[in-house]
Coordinates of C-alpha atoms in Angstrom, one line a residue:
M17 CA 14.5 -27.0 0.7
E18 CA 16.1 -23.6 1.1
R19 CA 14.9 -20.8 -1.1
S20 CA 14.9 -17.0 -0.7
L21 CA 11.9 -14.8 -1.5
N22 CA 12.6 -11.4 0.0
A23 CA 10.2 -9.3 -2.1
D24 CA 7.3 -11.8 -1.7
I25 CA 7.8 -11.6 2.1
I26 CA 7.5 -7.9 2.0
K27 CA 4.4 -8.1 -0.3
T28 CA 2.8 -10.7 2.0
L29 CA 3.3 -8.6 5.1
S30 CA 2.3 -5.4 3.4
I31 CA -1.0 -6.8 1.9
F32 CA -1.8 -8.4 5.3
G33 CA -1.2 -4.9 6.8
V34 CA -3.6 -3.3 4.2
V35 CA -6.3 -5.9 5.0
F36 CA -5.7 -5.5 8.7
I37 CA -6.3 -1.7 8.4
H38 CA -9.5 -2.2 6.4
G39 CA -11.0 -5.3 8.1
S40 CA -9.4 -6.1 11.4
T41 CA -12.7 -5.4 13.3
I42 CA -15.0 -7.6 11.3
M43 CA -14.9 -10.3 14.0
T44 CA -14.2 -8.0 16.9
C45 CA -14.4 -4.4 18.1
K46 CA -11.9 -1.6 17.8
S47 CA -9.8 -1.0 20.8
V48 CA -6.6 0.8 21.7
V49 CA -4.7 -2.4 21.0
T50 CA -6.2 -2.7 17.5
D51 CA -5.6 1.0 16.8
N52 CA -1.9 0.5 17.6
F53 CA -1.7 -2.5 15.3
I54 CA -3.5 -0.5 12.5
A55 CA -0.9 2.2 13.0
L56 CA 1.9 -0.3 12.8
F57 CA 0.7 -1.7 9.5
R58 CA 0.8 1.7 7.9
F59 CA 4.0 0.5 6.3
G60 CA 1.9 -1.6 3.8
V61 CA 1.2 0.9 1.0
P62 CA 4.6 2.7 1.3
C63 CA 6.3 -0.6 0.8
F64 CA 4.1 -1.4 -2.2
I65 CA 5.1 2.0 -3.8
L66 CA 8.8 1.2 -3.1
L67 CA 8.6 -2.3 -4.6
W68 CA 6.6 -0.9 -7.6
A69 CA 9.4 1.5 -8.3
F70 CA 12.1 -1.1 -7.7
Y71 CA 10.6 -3.5 -10.4
F72 CA 9.6 -0.7 -12.7
E73 CA 13.1 0.7 -12.7
K74 CA 14.5 -2.8 -13.5
S75 CA 12.1 -3.1 -16.4
M76 CA 12.7 0.5 -17.7
S77 CA 16.5 0.1 -17.6
K78 CA 16.3 -2.8 -20.2
K79 CA 14.3 -0.8 -22.7
N80 CA 15.0 2.0 -25.1
G81 CA 13.0 5.3 -25.4
R82 CA 10.3 3.9 -27.7
E83 CA 9.9 0.7 -25.7
Q84 CA 9.7 2.6 -22.5
F85 CA 6.9 4.7 -23.9
Q86 CA 5.0 1.6 -25.0
Y87 CA 5.6 -0.1 -21.6
I88 CA 4.2 2.8 -19.7
K89 CA 1.2 3.1 -22.0
K90 CA 0.4 -0.6 -21.6
R91 CA 0.6 -0.3 -17.8
L92 CA -1.6 2.8 -17.7
I93 CA -4.2 1.1 -19.8
H94 CA -4.3 -1.9 -17.6
L95 CA -4.4 0.2 -14.5
L96 CA -7.3 2.2 -15.9
I97 CA -9.3 -1.0 -16.7
V98 CA -8.7 -2.3 -13.1
F99 CA -9.6 1.1 -11.7
V100 CA -12.9 1.4 -13.7
I101 CA -14.1 -2.1 -13.1
W102 CA -13.7 -2.1 -9.3
T103 CA -14.8 1.5 -8.9
A104 CA -18.0 0.7 -10.8
L105 CA -18.6 -2.4 -8.7
Y106 CA -18.1 -0.6 -5.4
F107 CA -20.1 2.3 -6.6
L108 CA -23.1 0.0 -7.3
L109 CA -22.7 -1.7 -3.9
S110 CA -22.5 1.5 -1.9
I111 CA -24.8 3.9 -3.7
D112 CA -27.7 5.3 -1.8
W113 CA -30.2 5.8 -4.6
P114 CA -32.6 8.2 -2.7
K115 CA -29.7 10.6 -1.9
I116 CA -27.7 10.3 -5.1
T117 CA -26.8 13.5 -6.9
L118 CA -24.3 14.4 -9.6
S119 CA -22.4 16.3 -7.0
N120 CA -21.8 13.5 -4.6
I121 CA -21.1 11.1 -7.5
T122 CA -18.2 13.2 -8.6
T123 CA -16.9 14.3 -5.2
T124 CA -17.4 11.0 -3.3
K125 CA -18.2 8.0 -5.4
F126 CA -15.6 8.7 -8.1
T127 CA -12.9 10.1 -5.8
D128 CA -10.3 8.2 -3.8
Y129 CA -12.4 7.6 -0.9
G130 CA -15.0 5.7 -2.9
W131 CA -13.6 2.4 -1.6
P132 CA -10.7 1.6 0.8
G133 CA -7.3 1.6 -0.7
R134 CA -8.3 3.1 -4.0
Y135 CA -5.9 6.0 -3.4
F136 CA -3.1 3.6 -4.2
L137 CA -4.3 3.3 -7.8
T138 CA -4.6 7.1 -8.0
I139 CA -1.0 7.5 -6.9
L140 CA 0.1 5.1 -9.6
F141 CA -1.9 7.0 -12.2
Q142 CA 0.3 10.1 -11.3
L143 CA 3.6 8.2 -11.0
L144 CA 3.4 6.2 -14.2
P145 CA 3.4 9.1 -16.8
L146 CA 5.9 11.0 -14.7
Y147 CA 8.3 8.2 -14.1
P148 CA 10.7 8.9 -17.1
V149 CA 11.1 12.5 -15.7
I150 CA 11.5 11.3 -12.2
R151 CA 14.2 8.7 -13.0
W152 CA 16.0 11.3 -15.2
L153 CA 16.1 13.9 -12.5
Y154 CA 17.2 11.3 -10.0
G155 CA 20.1 10.4 -12.2
K156 CA 21.5 13.9 -11.7
K157 CA 23.5 13.9 -8.5
V158 CA 22.8 17.6 -7.5
L159 CA 19.1 17.4 -8.4
K160 CA 18.9 14.1 -6.4
Y161 CA 20.1 15.8 -3.2
I162 CA 18.0 18.9 -3.8
M163 CA 14.9 16.7 -4.1
W164 CA 15.7 14.7 -1.0
L165 CA 16.2 17.9 1.0
G166 CA 12.9 19.3 -0.3
L167 CA 11.0 16.2 0.6
F168 CA 12.5 16.0 4.0
I169 CA 11.3 19.6 4.7
I170 CA 7.9 18.7 3.4
Y171 CA 7.5 15.7 5.7
I172 CA 8.7 17.6 8.7
A173 CA 6.4 20.5 7.9
Y174 CA 3.5 18.1 7.3
A175 CA 4.1 16.4 10.7
Y176 CA 4.2 19.7 12.4
M177 CA 0.9 20.7 11.0
V178 CA -0.7 17.4 11.9
Y179 CA 0.6 17.5 15.4
H180 CA -0.6 21.1 16.0
N181 CA -3.9 20.4 14.2
N182 CA -3.5 23.4 11.8
M183 CA -3.5 21.7 8.5
P184 CA -4.7 24.1 5.7
G185 CA -8.0 23.2 4.1
I186 CA -6.6 22.5 0.7
L187 CA -4.0 20.0 2.2
Q188 CA -6.8 18.3 4.2
K189 CA -8.7 17.7 0.9
I190 CA -5.6 16.5 -0.9
G191 CA -4.7 14.2 2.0
Y192 CA -1.9 11.8 1.1
K193 CA -3.0 11.3 -2.6
L194 CA -0.5 13.7 -4.2
F195 CA 2.4 11.9 -5.9
V196 CA 5.0 14.2 -4.3
F197 CA 4.4 12.7 -0.9
W198 CA 5.4 9.2 -2.3
L199 CA 8.5 10.2 -4.1
P200 CA 10.9 9.1 -1.3
Y201 CA 9.7 5.6 -1.8
V202 CA 10.1 5.8 -5.6
F203 CA 13.6 7.2 -5.1
V204 CA 14.6 4.4 -2.8
G205 CA 13.1 1.8 -5.2
I206 CA 15.3 3.3 -8.0
E207 CA 18.4 3.3 -5.8
L208 CA 17.8 -0.4 -4.9
A209 CA 17.3 -1.3 -8.5
R210 CA 20.6 0.4 -9.4
R211 CA 22.2 -1.2 -6.3
Q212 CA 23.4 2.1 -4.9
T213 CA 21.9 1.9 -1.4
V214 CA 24.1 1.2 1.7
K215 CA 23.5 -2.3 2.9
L216 CA 21.6 -2.8 6.1
S217 CA 21.3 -5.7 8.5
V218 CA 18.0 -7.7 8.2
Y219 CA 17.5 -7.0 11.9
F220 CA 16.6 -3.4 11.0
W221 CA 13.0 -4.5 10.5
V222 CA 12.4 -3.7 14.1
I223 CA 12.4 0.0 13.2
L224 CA 8.7 -0.6 12.3
L225 CA 8.0 -0.2 16.0
I226 CA 8.5 3.5 15.8
I227 CA 5.3 3.8 13.8
P228 CA 2.9 3.1 16.7
V229 CA 5.1 5.2 19.0
E230 CA 4.7 8.1 16.6
Y231 CA 1.0 7.4 16.2
N232 CA 0.4 7.6 20.0
F233 CA 2.4 10.8 20.1
I234 CA 0.2 12.4 17.4
V235 CA -3.2 11.2 18.7
S236 CA -2.4 12.4 22.2
S237 CA -2.8 15.9 20.8
N238 CA -5.5 15.9 18.1
N239 CA -6.7 12.3 17.5
S240 CA -5.5 12.2 13.9
T241 CA -2.8 10.5 11.9
S242 CA -1.5 10.3 8.4
Y243 CA 0.8 8.4 6.0
I244 CA 2.8 11.5 5.6
L245 CA 4.8 11.4 8.8
P246 CA 8.5 11.0 9.4
G247 CA 8.1 7.8 11.4
I248 CA 6.2 6.0 8.7
L249 CA 8.6 7.2 6.0
I250 CA 11.8 6.2 7.9
A251 CA 10.4 2.8 9.2
S252 CA 8.9 1.7 5.9
I253 CA 12.1 2.5 3.9
I254 CA 14.5 0.9 6.3
F255 CA 12.2 -2.2 6.6
C256 CA 12.1 -2.7 2.8
V257 CA 15.8 -2.0 2.3
S258 CA 16.9 -4.4 5.1
L259 CA 14.7 -7.2 3.8
L260 CA 15.5 -6.7 0.1
Q261 CA 19.2 -6.5 0.6
N262 CA 19.6 -9.7 2.7
Q263 CA 18.9 -13.3 1.7
I264 CA 16.0 -14.5 3.7
I265 CA 15.9 -18.3 3.6
V266 CA 12.7 -20.3 3.9
N267 CA 13.3 -23.9 4.7
K268 CA 9.8 -25.3 4.5
T269 CA 8.3 -25.9 1.1
W270 CA 4.7 -25.3 2.3
L271 CA 5.7 -21.9 3.8
Y272 CA 7.7 -20.9 0.7
N273 CA 4.7 -21.8 -1.5
T274 CA 2.3 -19.9 0.7
I275 CA 4.3 -16.7 0.8
S276 CA 5.1 -16.9 -2.9
Y277 CA 1.4 -17.4 -3.8
I278 CA 0.2 -14.5 -1.7
G279 CA 3.1 -12.3 -2.9
K280 CA 2.2 -12.9 -6.5
N281 CA -1.5 -12.2 -6.0
T282 CA -1.3 -9.0 -3.9
M283 CA -3.2 -6.9 -6.4
T284 CA -6.2 -9.3 -6.4
I285 CA -6.2 -9.2 -2.6
F286 CA -5.9 -5.4 -2.7
V287 CA -8.9 -4.9 -5.0
T288 CA -11.2 -7.7 -3.6
N289 CA -10.7 -7.2 0.2
P290 CA -13.3 -4.4 0.4
L291 CA -15.8 -6.7 -1.3
V292 CA -15.0 -9.5 1.1
I293 CA -15.4 -7.1 4.0
I294 CA -18.8 -6.0 2.7
I295 CA -20.0 -9.6 2.4
L296 CA -18.7 -10.6 5.9
K297 CA -20.4 -7.6 7.5
V298 CA -23.7 -8.9 6.1
L299 CA -23.2 -12.6 6.9
L300 CA -21.4 -12.6 10.2
P301 CA -23.7 -12.6 13.3
K302 CA -23.1 -9.9 15.9
K303 CA -22.3 -12.6 18.5
L304 CA -18.8 -12.9 16.9
L305 CA -17.9 -9.6 18.4
F306 CA -15.5 -10.3 21.3
C307 CA -15.1 -6.7 22.6
E308 CA -14.2 -7.2 26.2
T309 CA -11.8 -10.2 26.1
I310 CA -8.1 -10.4 25.5
A311 CA -8.8 -12.5 22.4
G312 CA -11.1 -9.8 21.1
K313 CA -8.5 -7.2 21.5
I314 CA -5.4 -9.0 20.3
I315 CA -6.1 -12.4 18.7
M316 CA -9.4 -11.8 16.9
P317 CA -8.3 -8.9 14.7
F318 CA -5.6 -11.1 13.3
I319 CA -8.0 -14.0 12.7
S320 CA -10.4 -11.6 11.1
S321 CA -7.7 -10.4 8.7
I322 CA -6.5 -13.9 7.9
V323 CA -10.0 -15.0 7.0
I324 CA -10.3 -12.0 4.7
V325 CA -7.0 -12.8 2.9
C326 CA -8.1 -16.5 2.5
I327 CA -11.4 -15.5 0.9
C328 CA -9.6 -13.0 -1.4
L329 CA -7.4 -15.9 -2.6
L330 CA -10.5 -17.8 -3.6
F331 CA -11.2 -14.9 -5.9
V332 CA -7.8 -15.5 -7.4
E333 CA -8.8 -19.0 -8.4
L334 CA -12.2 -17.8 -9.5
F335 CA -10.7 -15.2 -11.8
K336 CA -8.5 -18.0 -13.3
K337 CA -11.4 -20.2 -13.9
L338 CA -13.4 -17.4 -15.5
R339 CA -10.3 -16.5 -17.6
I340 CA -10.4 -12.9 -16.5
N341 CA -7.2 -13.1 -14.5
G342 CA -4.9 -10.2 -15.6
I343 CA -7.9 -8.2 -16.7
V344 CA -9.6 -7.3 -13.4
N345 CA -6.4 -7.5 -11.3

């Protein structure tokens, strides 16, 4: 059986990357090797933003003005429900009652760093209401090129500040949560949906290797890195474009079903993986830490991430049984 599932392959690799970043050290220790893999998997969230824009543009193009408004409203309400449910849960799990104050509730618990990956939902909260304006501006050729030039300058300037460790305080607080930094991925998603992008060979996926190279270049100077760097931008876009534009054939039914299942449940994995990590940290004995072996540095981080993904998929089935699927995810 030969079937193509390009987008699900990207989703599967991306969600594995997100899980790897969050929980690769559950069964092992951090090392230089693990740090480089974590850097490599930074393509995960950028690819999710690109795919979100790709499918959102396809849906919006089939609707009139009134229908587009209702569609965005519905998506915002659903996103808000998911956001509130999981933020409340992680707040209750992480709260330090003796030290809790109104100040740290508003500045920590209910901000993007309340639980890993939450900033992705915050970015969508910004992009959703702005999307009609974004797609209209991008439909104007001159404005499109002006925006691309402006974003290119922003990324280069941001990388310069990161490398020289002179990031202004306000930008340090904002981090990579501002929607402007994610517009390039939205633009490419729109281009792909409108089929205007130059076709690339599938072999361009190897461009992802420039991400850890850039990471090592940056940390050699100031031990910090960010999503807002040219290497991540270029590699993530080219990776997505090359995979989406080419027919990737999966011959094995079991492999097709696995990739398709994970690809269709990435939101559940995204919101539940911090919970799984919290549980595993409590349950797993310390003797599982293989810090000085080759397996601990290379193999175990991947096994750790696979275990987390599998447990997250159990939540998928649990939500279905409880009939809350589509509400909390």
